PDB file of C-alpha atoms and ligand atoms in Angstrom:
ATOM      1  CA  UNK C 102      84.736 150.760 184.641  1.00 98.00           C
ATOM      2  CA  UNK C 103      85.637 148.882 188.405  1.00 98.00           C
ATOM      3  CA  UNK C 104      88.707 147.824 189.782  1.00 98.00           C
ATOM      4  CA  UNK C 105      88.833 145.585 193.006  1.00 98.00           C
ATOM      5  CA  UNK C 106      91.523 143.686 194.823  1.00 98.00           C
ATOM      6  CA  UNK C 107      90.222 140.992 196.456  1.00 98.00           C
ATOM      7  CA  UNK C 108      88.274 138.043 195.022  1.00 98.00           C
ATOM      8  CA  UNK C 109      85.727 138.665 197.457  1.00 98.00           C
ATOM      9  CA  UNK C 110      84.740 142.460 195.804  1.00 98.00           C
ATOM     10  CA  UNK C 111      85.069 140.409 192.273  1.00 98.00           C
ATOM     11  CA  UNK C 112      82.780 137.760 193.260  1.00 98.00           C
ATOM     12  CA  UNK C 113      80.041 139.974 194.173  1.00 98.00           C
ATOM     13  CA  UNK C 114      80.380 142.407 191.562  1.00 98.00           C
ATOM     14  CA  UNK C 115      80.318 139.571 188.834  1.00 98.00           C
ATOM     15  CA  UNK C 116      77.339 138.172 190.455  1.00 98.00           C
ATOM     16  CA  UNK C 117      74.470 140.122 188.660  1.00 98.00           C
ATOM     17  CA  UNK C 118      76.331 139.708 185.673  1.00 98.00           C
ATOM     18  CA  UNK C 119      75.597 135.962 185.066  1.00 97.00           C
ATOM     19  CA  UNK C 120      74.222 134.051 183.148  1.00 96.00           C
ATOM     20  CA  UNK C 121      75.188 136.814 180.751  1.00 98.00           C
ATOM     21  CA  UNK C 122      78.725 135.735 179.407  1.00 98.00           C
ATOM     22  CA  UNK C 123      82.003 136.602 180.825  1.00 98.00           C
ATOM     23  CA  UNK C 124      85.111 137.285 178.664  1.00 99.00           C
ATOM     24  CA  UNK C 125      88.563 137.233 180.962  1.00 99.00           C
ATOM     25  CA  UNK C 126      91.599 138.210 179.794  1.00 99.00           C
ATOM     26  CA  UNK C 127      94.631 137.631 182.599  1.00 98.00           C
ATOM     27  CA  UNK C 128      97.651 139.652 182.348  1.00 98.00           C
ATOM     28  CA  UNK C 129     100.729 140.547 183.972  1.00 98.00           C
ATOM     29  CA  UNK C 130     100.314 144.312 183.134  1.00 98.00           C
ATOM     30  CA  UNK C 131     102.141 146.780 180.852  1.00 97.00           C
ATOM     31  CA  UNK C 132      99.340 146.269 178.369  1.00 98.00           C
ATOM     32  CA  UNK C 133     100.785 146.481 174.893  1.00 97.00           C
ATOM     33  CA  UNK C 134      98.600 146.208 171.464  1.00 97.00           C
ATOM     34  CA  UNK C 135      98.639 142.261 171.729  1.00 97.00           C
ATOM     35  CA  UNK C 136      96.543 142.390 174.962  1.00 98.00           C
ATOM     36  CA  UNK C 137      94.450 145.481 173.473  1.00 98.00           C
ATOM     37  CA  UNK C 138      93.398 142.578 170.838  1.00 98.00           C
ATOM     38  CA  UNK C 139      92.500 139.883 173.335  1.00 98.00           C
ATOM     39  CA  UNK C 140      90.325 142.906 175.185  1.00 98.00           C
ATOM     40  CA  UNK C 141      88.893 143.266 171.532  1.00 98.00           C
ATOM     41  CA  UNK C 142      88.079 139.787 170.989  1.00 98.00           C
ATOM     42  CA  UNK C 143      86.505 139.354 174.772  1.00 98.00           C
ATOM     43  CA  UNK C 144      84.759 142.919 174.066  1.00 98.00           C
ATOM     44  CA  UNK C 145      82.827 141.366 170.765  1.00 98.00           C
ATOM     45  CA  UNK C 146      82.525 138.305 172.293  1.00 98.00           C
ATOM     46  CA  UNK C 147      80.821 138.564 176.022  1.00 98.00           C
ATOM     47  CA  UNK C 148      78.297 140.601 177.694  1.00 98.00           C
ATOM     48  CA  UNK C 149      80.564 141.223 180.844  1.00 98.00           C
ATOM     49  CA  UNK C 150      84.694 142.006 180.256  1.00 99.00           C
ATOM     50  CA  UNK C 151      87.180 141.187 183.054  1.00 99.00           C
ATOM     51  CA  UNK C 152      91.096 141.861 182.969  1.00 99.00           C
ATOM     52  CA  UNK C 153      93.153 140.678 185.280  1.00 99.00           C
ATOM     53  CA  UNK C 154      96.977 142.118 186.510  1.00 98.00           C
ATOM     54  CA  UNK C 155      98.958 140.708 188.333  1.00 98.00           C
ATOM     55  CA  UNK C 156     102.982 140.354 188.314  1.00 98.00           C
ATOM     56  CA  UNK C 157     103.137 136.522 189.480  1.00 98.00           C
ATOM     57  CA  UNK C 158     106.044 136.018 191.315  1.00 98.00           C
ATOM     58  CA  UNK C 159     105.847 132.432 191.193  1.00 98.00           C
ATOM     59  CA  UNK C 160     106.425 131.765 187.625  1.00 98.00           C
ATOM     60  CA  UNK C 161     109.287 134.413 187.668  1.00 96.00           C
ATOM     61  CA  UNK C 162     112.332 131.920 187.754  1.00 94.00           C
ATOM     62  CA  UNK C 163     115.103 134.989 187.604  1.00 92.00           C
ATOM     63  CA  UNK C 164     114.822 137.251 190.270  1.00 94.00           C
ATOM     64  CA  UNK C 165     116.020 139.897 188.384  1.00 93.00           C
ATOM     65  CA  UNK C 166     113.207 139.559 185.655  1.00 92.00           C
ATOM     66  CA  UNK C 167     110.820 140.144 188.037  1.00 96.00           C
ATOM     67  CA  UNK C 168     112.329 143.038 189.457  1.00 95.00           C
ATOM     68  CA  UNK C 169     112.725 144.621 185.796  1.00 93.00           C
ATOM     69  CA  UNK C 170     108.927 143.427 184.574  1.00 94.00           C
ATOM     70  CA  UNK C 171     107.753 146.589 183.598  1.00 94.00           C
ATOM     71  CA  UNK C 172     104.746 148.171 185.713  1.00 96.00           C
ATOM     72  CA  UNK C 173     102.192 150.689 185.028  1.00 97.00           C
ATOM     73  CA  UNK C 174      98.956 150.711 186.640  1.00 98.00           C
ATOM     74  CA  UNK C 175      97.616 153.983 186.266  1.00 98.00           C
ATOM     75  CA  UNK C 176      98.291 153.490 182.234  1.00 98.00           C
ATOM     76  CA  UNK C 177      97.364 150.224 181.931  1.00 98.00           C
ATOM     77  CA  UNK C 178      93.923 151.113 183.635  1.00 98.00           C
ATOM     78  CA  UNK C 179      93.298 153.925 181.346  1.00 98.00           C
ATOM     79  CA  UNK C 180      93.982 151.328 178.095  1.00 98.00           C
ATOM     80  CA  UNK C 181      91.555 148.937 179.543  1.00 98.00           C
ATOM     81  CA  UNK C 182      88.760 152.101 180.095  1.00 98.00           C
ATOM     82  CA  UNK C 183      89.395 152.856 176.186  1.00 98.00           C
ATOM     83  CA  UNK C 184      89.051 149.128 175.523  1.00 98.00           C
ATOM     84  CA  UNK C 185      85.879 148.718 177.454  1.00 98.00           C
ATOM     85  CA  UNK C 186      86.724 146.580 180.097  1.00 98.00           C
ATOM     86  CA  UNK C 187      83.936 146.155 183.018  1.00 98.00           C
ATOM     87  CA  UNK C 188      86.174 144.723 185.822  1.00 98.00           C
ATOM     88  CA  UNK C 189      89.440 144.948 186.575  1.00 99.00           C
ATOM     89  CA  UNK C 190      90.914 142.601 189.361  1.00 99.00           C
ATOM     90  CA  UNK C 191      94.317 143.855 190.323  1.00 98.00           C
ATOM     91  CA  UNK C 192      95.161 141.704 193.439  1.00 98.00           C
ATOM     92  CA  UNK C 193      98.646 141.856 195.547  1.00 98.00           C
ATOM     93  CA  UNK C 194     100.525 138.985 196.348  1.00 98.00           C
ATOM     94  CA  UNK C 195      98.639 138.118 199.623  1.00 98.00           C
ATOM     95  CA  UNK C 196      95.364 138.202 198.190  1.00 98.00           C
ATOM     96  CA  UNK C 197      96.869 135.317 195.628  1.00 98.00           C
ATOM     97  CA  UNK C 198      99.485 133.852 198.101  1.00 98.00           C
ATOM     98  CA  UNK C 199      97.959 134.082 201.616  1.00 98.00           C
ATOM     99  CA  UNK C 200     100.019 132.999 204.309  1.00 98.00           C
ATOM    100  CA  UNK C 201     100.467 128.874 204.065  1.00 98.00           C
ATOM    101  CA  UNK C 202      99.868 128.814 200.702  1.00 98.00           C
ATOM    102  CA  UNK C 203     100.818 125.541 200.088  1.00 98.00           C
ATOM    103  CA  UNK C 204      99.211 124.347 196.735  1.00 98.00           C
ATOM    104  CA  UNK C 205     100.285 123.769 193.581  1.00 98.00           C
ATOM    105  CA  UNK C 206      98.798 123.001 189.787  1.00 98.00           C
ATOM    106  CA  UNK C 207     101.706 121.355 188.243  1.00 98.00           C
ATOM    107  CA  UNK C 208     101.228 119.654 184.840  1.00 98.00           C
ATOM    108  CA  UNK C 209     103.941 117.025 183.745  1.00 97.00           C
ATOM    109  CA  UNK C 210     105.225 115.678 180.504  1.00 98.00           C
ATOM    110  CA  UNK C 211     107.027 117.072 177.633  1.00 98.00           C
ATOM    111  CA  UNK C 212     104.294 120.229 177.191  1.00 98.00           C
ATOM    112  CA  UNK C 213     105.496 121.478 180.397  1.00 98.00           C
ATOM    113  CA  UNK C 214     108.988 120.019 181.008  1.00 98.00           C
ATOM    114  CA  UNK C 215     110.303 121.087 177.466  1.00 98.00           C
ATOM    115  CA  UNK C 216     111.416 124.314 175.631  1.00 98.00           C
ATOM    116  CA  UNK C 217     110.250 126.967 178.076  1.00 98.00           C
ATOM    117  CA  UNK C 218     110.089 124.601 181.020  1.00 97.00           C
ATOM    118  CA  UNK C 219     113.661 123.155 180.502  1.00 97.00           C
ATOM    119  CA  UNK C 220     115.273 126.610 179.869  1.00 97.00           C
ATOM    120  CA  UNK C 221     113.389 128.624 182.589  1.00 96.00           C
ATOM    121  CA  UNK C 222     112.813 125.576 185.334  1.00 95.00           C
ATOM    122  CA  UNK C 223     109.850 123.868 185.718  1.00 93.00           C
ATOM    123  CA  UNK C 224     108.844 126.146 188.415  1.00 97.00           C
ATOM    124  CA  UNK C 225     107.739 128.449 185.324  1.00 98.00           C
ATOM    125  CA  UNK C 226     104.904 126.513 184.267  1.00 98.00           C
ATOM    126  CA  UNK C 227     103.952 125.631 187.521  1.00 98.00           C
ATOM    127  CA  UNK C 228     103.398 129.207 188.577  1.00 98.00           C
ATOM    128  CA  UNK C 229     101.428 129.784 185.352  1.00 98.00           C
ATOM    129  CA  UNK C 230      98.905 126.706 186.101  1.00 98.00           C
ATOM    130  CA  UNK C 231      98.584 127.639 189.542  1.00 98.00           C
ATOM    131  CA  UNK C 232      98.053 131.189 189.109  1.00 98.00           C
ATOM    132  CA  UNK C 233      95.987 130.544 186.112  1.00 99.00           C
ATOM    133  CA  UNK C 234      93.991 128.409 187.880  1.00 99.00           C
ATOM    134  CA  UNK C 235      93.165 130.886 190.627  1.00 98.00           C
ATOM    135  CA  UNK C 236      92.171 133.461 188.414  1.00 99.00           C
ATOM    136  CA  UNK C 237      89.801 131.122 186.534  1.00 98.00           C
ATOM    137  CA  UNK C 238      88.340 130.279 189.997  1.00 98.00           C
ATOM    138  CA  UNK C 239      88.209 133.566 190.758  1.00 98.00           C
ATOM    139  CA  UNK C 240      86.190 134.764 187.740  1.00 98.00           C
ATOM    140  CA  UNK C 241      84.441 132.207 186.866  1.00 98.00           C
ATOM    141  CA  UNK C 242      84.547 133.542 182.904  1.00 98.00           C
ATOM    142  CA  UNK C 243      82.882 131.430 180.297  1.00 98.00           C
ATOM    143  CA  UNK C 244      85.759 132.490 177.745  1.00 98.00           C
ATOM    144  CA  UNK C 245      89.402 133.055 178.780  1.00 99.00           C
ATOM    145  CA  UNK C 246      91.394 134.734 176.070  1.00 99.00           C
ATOM    146  CA  UNK C 247      95.539 134.122 175.405  1.00 98.00           C
ATOM    147  CA  UNK C 248      98.123 135.253 172.982  1.00 98.00           C
ATOM    148  CA  UNK C 249      99.399 132.628 170.369  1.00 98.00           C
ATOM    149  CA  UNK C 250     102.986 134.139 171.420  1.00 98.00           C
ATOM    150  CA  UNK C 251     102.874 132.068 174.503  1.00 98.00           C
ATOM    151  CA  UNK C 252     101.996 128.934 172.272  1.00 98.00           C
ATOM    152  CA  UNK C 253     103.569 126.613 175.215  1.00 98.00           C
ATOM    153  CA  UNK C 254     101.591 128.307 178.321  1.00 98.00           C
ATOM    154  CA  UNK C 255      98.954 127.880 175.861  1.00 98.00           C
ATOM    155  CA  UNK C 256      99.375 124.439 175.620  1.00 98.00           C
ATOM    156  CA  UNK C 257      99.812 123.935 179.558  1.00 98.00           C
ATOM    157  CA  UNK C 258      96.441 126.043 180.484  1.00 98.00           C
ATOM    158  CA  UNK C 259      94.391 124.038 177.872  1.00 98.00           C
ATOM    159  CA  UNK C 260      95.994 120.662 179.554  1.00 98.00           C
ATOM    160  CA  UNK C 261      95.365 122.017 183.242  1.00 98.00           C
ATOM    161  CA  UNK C 262      92.062 123.009 182.338  1.00 98.00           C
ATOM    162  CA  UNK C 263      90.824 119.794 180.674  1.00 98.00           C
ATOM    163  CA  UNK C 264      92.575 117.790 183.609  1.00 98.00           C
ATOM    164  CA  UNK C 265      90.888 119.735 186.281  1.00 98.00           C
ATOM    165  CA  UNK C 266      87.153 120.243 184.665  1.00 98.00           C
ATOM    166  CA  UNK C 267      87.547 123.835 184.934  1.00 98.00           C
ATOM    167  CA  UNK C 268      84.230 125.584 183.088  1.00 98.00           C
ATOM    168  CA  UNK C 269      85.904 127.489 180.692  1.00 98.00           C
ATOM    169  CA  UNK C 270      86.668 128.078 177.316  1.00 98.00           C
ATOM    170  CA  UNK C 271      90.463 128.678 176.082  1.00 98.00           C
ATOM    171  CA  UNK C 272      90.288 131.476 172.796  1.00 98.00           C
ATOM    172  CA  UNK C 273      93.994 131.763 171.282  1.00 98.00           C
ATOM    173  CA  UNK C 274      93.862 135.261 169.637  1.00 98.00           C
ATOM    174  CA  UNK C 275      96.861 135.733 166.761  1.00 98.00           C
ATOM    175  CA  UNK C 276     100.477 136.895 168.096  1.00 98.00           C
ATOM    176  CA  UNK C 277     100.477 140.777 167.825  1.00 98.00           C
ATOM    177  CA  UNK C 278     103.952 141.858 165.980  1.00 98.00           C
ATOM    178  CA  UNK C 279     104.881 145.380 165.272  1.00 97.00           C
ATOM    179  CA  UNK C 280     105.576 146.820 161.603  1.00 97.00           C
ATOM    180  CA  UNK C 281     108.563 145.348 161.375  1.00 95.00           C
ATOM    181  CA  UNK C 282     107.836 141.702 162.697  1.00 97.00           C
ATOM    182  CA  UNK C 283     108.856 142.014 166.094  1.00 98.00           C
ATOM    183  CA  UNK C 284     106.191 140.143 168.148  1.00 98.00           C
ATOM    184  CA  UNK C 285     104.893 142.678 170.885  1.00 98.00           C
ATOM    185  CA  UNK C 286     105.861 141.555 174.184  1.00 97.00           C
ATOM    186  CA  UNK C 287     105.405 143.749 177.715  1.00 93.00           C
ATOM    187  CA  UNK C 288     109.530 142.991 177.927  1.00 94.00           C
ATOM    188  CA  UNK C 289     110.263 145.078 174.582  1.00 97.00           C
ATOM    189  CA  UNK C 290     109.873 148.519 176.710  1.00 94.00           C
ATOM    190  CA  UNK C 291     113.375 147.327 177.852  1.00 94.00           C
ATOM    191  CA  UNK C 292     115.056 146.977 174.991  1.00 96.00           C
ATOM    192  CA  UNK C 293     117.479 149.850 173.724  1.00 96.00           C
ATOM    193  CA  UNK C 294     116.951 151.351 169.968  1.00 96.00           C
ATOM    194  CA  UNK C 295     120.179 148.542 169.677  1.00 95.00           C
ATOM    195  CA  UNK C 296     118.743 146.013 171.328  1.00 96.00           C
ATOM    196  CA  UNK C 297     115.553 145.919 169.355  1.00 96.00           C
ATOM    197  CA  UNK C 298     117.210 146.242 165.955  1.00 95.00           C
ATOM    198  CA  UNK C 299     118.961 143.278 166.921  1.00 95.00           C
ATOM    199  CA  UNK C 300     115.700 141.635 168.084  1.00 96.00           C
ATOM    200  CA  UNK C 301     114.532 141.981 164.984  1.00 95.00           C
ATOM    201  CA  UNK C 302     116.770 138.735 163.940  1.00 94.00           C
ATOM    202  CA  UNK C 303     114.265 136.903 165.614  1.00 96.00           C
ATOM    203  CA  UNK C 304     111.263 137.323 163.416  1.00 96.00           C
ATOM    204  CA  UNK C 305     113.585 137.149 160.005  1.00 95.00           C
ATOM    205  CA  UNK C 306     114.939 133.467 162.040  1.00 95.00           C
ATOM    206  CA  UNK C 307     111.231 132.713 161.747  1.00 96.00           C
ATOM    207  CA  UNK C 308     110.487 133.925 158.147  1.00 95.00           C
ATOM    208  CA  UNK C 309     113.598 131.799 157.056  1.00 95.00           C
ATOM    209  CA  UNK C 310     112.395 128.857 158.179  1.00 96.00           C
ATOM    210  CA  UNK C 311     108.862 129.753 157.097  1.00 94.00           C
ATOM    211  CA  UNK C 312     110.402 130.087 153.421  1.00 94.00           C
ATOM    212  CA  UNK C 313     112.274 127.073 153.381  1.00 95.00           C
ATOM    213  CA  UNK C 314     109.277 125.060 154.704  1.00 95.00           C
ATOM    214  CA  UNK C 315     107.370 126.430 151.404  1.00 94.00           C
ATOM    215  CA  UNK C 316     110.279 125.460 149.567  1.00 94.00           C
ATOM    216  CA  UNK C 317     109.646 122.066 150.651  1.00 94.00           C
ATOM    217  CA  UNK C 318     112.235 121.469 153.345  1.00 96.00           C
ATOM    218  CA  UNK C 319     111.310 119.220 155.431  1.00 96.00           C
ATOM    219  CA  UNK C 320     114.160 117.896 157.540  1.00 97.00           C
ATOM    220  CA  UNK C 321     113.807 120.023 161.352  1.00 97.00           C
ATOM    221  CA  UNK C 322     117.517 120.124 161.099  1.00 97.00           C
ATOM    222  CA  UNK C 323     117.761 121.638 157.899  1.00 96.00           C
ATOM    223  CA  UNK C 324     115.043 124.003 158.802  1.00 96.00           C
ATOM    224  CA  UNK C 325     117.023 125.092 162.246  1.00 95.00           C
ATOM    225  CA  UNK C 326     119.796 125.993 159.970  1.00 94.00           C
ATOM    226  CA  UNK C 327     117.904 128.373 157.920  1.00 92.00           C
ATOM    227  CA  UNK C 328     117.142 130.010 160.759  1.00 90.00           C
ATOM    228  CA  UNK C 329     120.593 130.341 162.519  1.00 88.00           C
ATOM    229  CA  UNK C 330     121.945 131.350 158.871  1.00 85.00           C
ATOM    230  CA  UNK C 331     122.783 135.101 158.499  1.00 67.00           C
ATOM    231  CA  UNK C 332     122.528 135.758 162.348  1.00 70.00           C
ATOM    232  CA  UNK C 333     124.021 138.906 163.505  1.00 64.00           C
ATOM    233  CA  UNK C 334     127.548 137.904 165.117  1.00 63.00           C
ATOM    234  CA  UNK C 335     126.727 139.349 168.604  1.00 72.00           C
ATOM    235  CA  UNK C 336     124.218 141.043 170.685  1.00 86.00           C
ATOM    236  CA  UNK C 337     121.355 138.157 170.145  1.00 92.00           C
ATOM    237  CA  UNK C 338     121.720 134.646 171.398  1.00 93.00           C
ATOM    238  CA  UNK C 339     119.185 132.071 170.718  1.00 94.00           C
ATOM    239  CA  UNK C 340     118.440 129.613 173.277  1.00 95.00           C
ATOM    240  CA  UNK C 341     116.845 127.453 171.368  1.00 96.00           C
ATOM    241  CA  UNK C 342     115.192 127.220 168.063  1.00 96.00           C
ATOM    242  CA  UNK C 343     113.072 124.179 167.939  1.00 97.00           C
ATOM    243  CA  UNK C 344     110.396 122.378 165.742  1.00 98.00           C
ATOM    244  CA  UNK C 345     107.745 120.657 167.830  1.00 98.00           C
ATOM    245  CA  UNK C 346     104.075 119.197 167.307  1.00 98.00           C
ATOM    246  CA  UNK C 347     101.537 121.754 168.568  1.00 97.00           C
ATOM    247  CA  UNK C 348     100.070 119.291 170.408  1.00 96.00           C
ATOM    248  CA  UNK C 349     102.287 117.581 172.420  1.00 97.00           C
ATOM    249  CA  UNK C 350     105.268 119.773 172.415  1.00 98.00           C
ATOM    250  CA  UNK C 351     108.077 116.914 171.035  1.00 97.00           C
ATOM    251  CA  UNK C 352     109.977 117.882 168.686  1.00 97.00           C
ATOM    252  CA  UNK C 353     109.975 116.598 165.469  1.00 97.00           C
ATOM    253  CA  UNK C 354     112.654 115.306 163.075  1.00 97.00           C
ATOM    254  CA  UNK C 355     110.544 115.655 159.719  1.00 97.00           C
ATOM    255  CA  UNK C 356     107.278 118.336 158.907  1.00 97.00           C
ATOM    256  CA  UNK C 357     105.422 115.636 157.949  1.00 95.00           C
ATOM    257  CA  UNK C 358     102.151 118.209 159.262  1.00 96.00           C
ATOM    258  CA  UNK C 359     101.378 121.318 160.641  1.00 97.00           C
ATOM    259  CA  UNK C 360     104.449 122.246 163.234  1.00 98.00           C
ATOM    260  CA  UNK C 361     105.348 124.831 165.576  1.00 98.00           C
ATOM    261  CA  UNK C 362     108.502 126.610 165.215  1.00 98.00           C
ATOM    262  CA  UNK C 363     109.176 128.185 168.647  1.00 98.00           C
ATOM    263  CA  UNK C 364     112.366 130.191 169.711  1.00 97.00           C
ATOM    264  CA  UNK C 365     113.774 131.759 172.685  1.00 97.00           C
ATOM    265  CA  UNK C 366     116.530 134.208 172.353  1.00 96.00           C
ATOM    266  CA  UNK C 367     118.577 136.618 174.761  1.00 95.00           C
ATOM    267  CA  UNK C 368     119.256 140.289 173.405  1.00 96.00           C
ATOM    268  CA  UNK C 369     121.213 141.647 176.279  1.00 93.00           C
ATOM    269  CA  UNK C 370     119.538 141.361 179.598  1.00 92.00           C
ATOM    270  CA  UNK C 371     115.736 140.608 177.977  1.00 95.00           C
ATOM    271  CA  UNK C 372     114.786 137.328 176.915  1.00 96.00           C
ATOM    272  CA  UNK C 373     112.112 136.867 174.492  1.00 97.00           C
ATOM    273  CA  UNK C 374     110.174 134.236 172.721  1.00 98.00           C
ATOM    274  CA  UNK C 375     108.297 134.229 169.868  1.00 98.00           C
ATOM    275  CA  UNK C 376     106.941 131.168 167.556  1.00 98.00           C
ATOM    276  CA  UNK C 377     104.990 130.469 163.747  1.00 98.00           C
ATOM    277  CA  UNK C 378     103.110 127.869 162.423  1.00 97.00           C
ATOM    278  CA  UNK C 379     104.597 126.059 159.427  1.00 96.00           C
ATOM    279  CA  UNK C 380     102.930 123.181 157.310  1.00 93.00           C
ATOM    280  CA  UNK C 381     105.117 121.148 154.664  1.00 88.00           C
ATOM    281  CA  UNK C 382     105.658 122.466 151.430  1.00 80.00           C
ATOM    282  CA  UNK C 383     102.964 125.322 152.148  1.00 51.00           C
ATOM    283  CA  UNK C 384     102.808 129.016 154.357  1.00 49.00           C
ATOM    284  CA  UNK C 385     100.328 129.653 156.523  1.00 50.00           C
TER     285      UNK C 385
HETATM  286  O1  PAF N 259     100.685 135.489 179.930  1.00 90.30           O
HETATM  287  C1  PAF N 259     101.248 135.967 180.850  1.00 90.30           C
HETATM  288  O2  PAF N 259     100.657 137.823 180.981  1.00 90.30           O
HETATM  289  C2  PAF N 259     101.027 134.966 182.548  1.00 90.30           C
HETATM  290  O3  PAF N 259     101.806 133.916 182.054  1.00 90.30           O
HETATM  291  C3  PAF N 259      99.297 134.975 182.694  1.00 90.30           C
HETATM  292  C4  PAF N 259      98.661 134.055 181.783  1.00 90.30           C
HETATM  293  C5  PAF N 259      99.020 136.710 182.633  1.00 90.30           C
HETATM  294  C6  PAF N 259      99.953 134.333 184.515  1.00 90.30           C
HETATM  295  O4  PAF N 259     100.257 135.056 184.952  1.00 90.30           O
END
């Protein structure tokens, strides 16, 4: 496994790997089982696997979140080696955003402006779309792997890739969950034991909606009420519980076909997101 810090080194290293297929997993480090499942999918489907580790400052809309974001490169590199990664691209901010940097990839419309875009501010998805475009152009992979936990990010990235004609296939892997249902996230490491217990209200709320949909409830308000039923009085605050179309991220009033139930919640200082898919009268 080789670790490189510059785009020039990365390109030189990957040149002999082509025309073999290159699978790419972009991350901000603090690797957990969810990232490892993406690496395994990439390893299983490609000749060469590239992992990027870059805590992208432009997608953080709260300075304290950027400062607190967990970082442990030595641990990440050891895990990457275990998963059979060939190349780790771990640039610094000056490599990604050189002096005078003035270009932004900005996806417009509901897919980028609703939910996470509305709550974190539009700079969030501008930062994501810009860095993902830069990373894809640096690696030029055949396939890039993303987790379904960041459902809106996936839709925004797919839009940017299609609009810019980037020659890459986007593959989405299922959300990885702990044994008790909590979606794996790098931010989980910042939860105290008590907060982690409180965070379980998130998968519980999603399951309540899924169960209600399975019972035949189709009214979005009624489904949302089920999510909020029985929440702990303190320690967890939902920013949103939304039922949206999986492609447009428009809110739906009645679930007539597959929809995404997306939530964001604050547990102490930590902001977590999660989602599941529901179908009317049926469970996935
Ligand atoms: O999902 C993430 O970890 C980040 O948003 C990504 C895709 C690596 C871009 O910084």
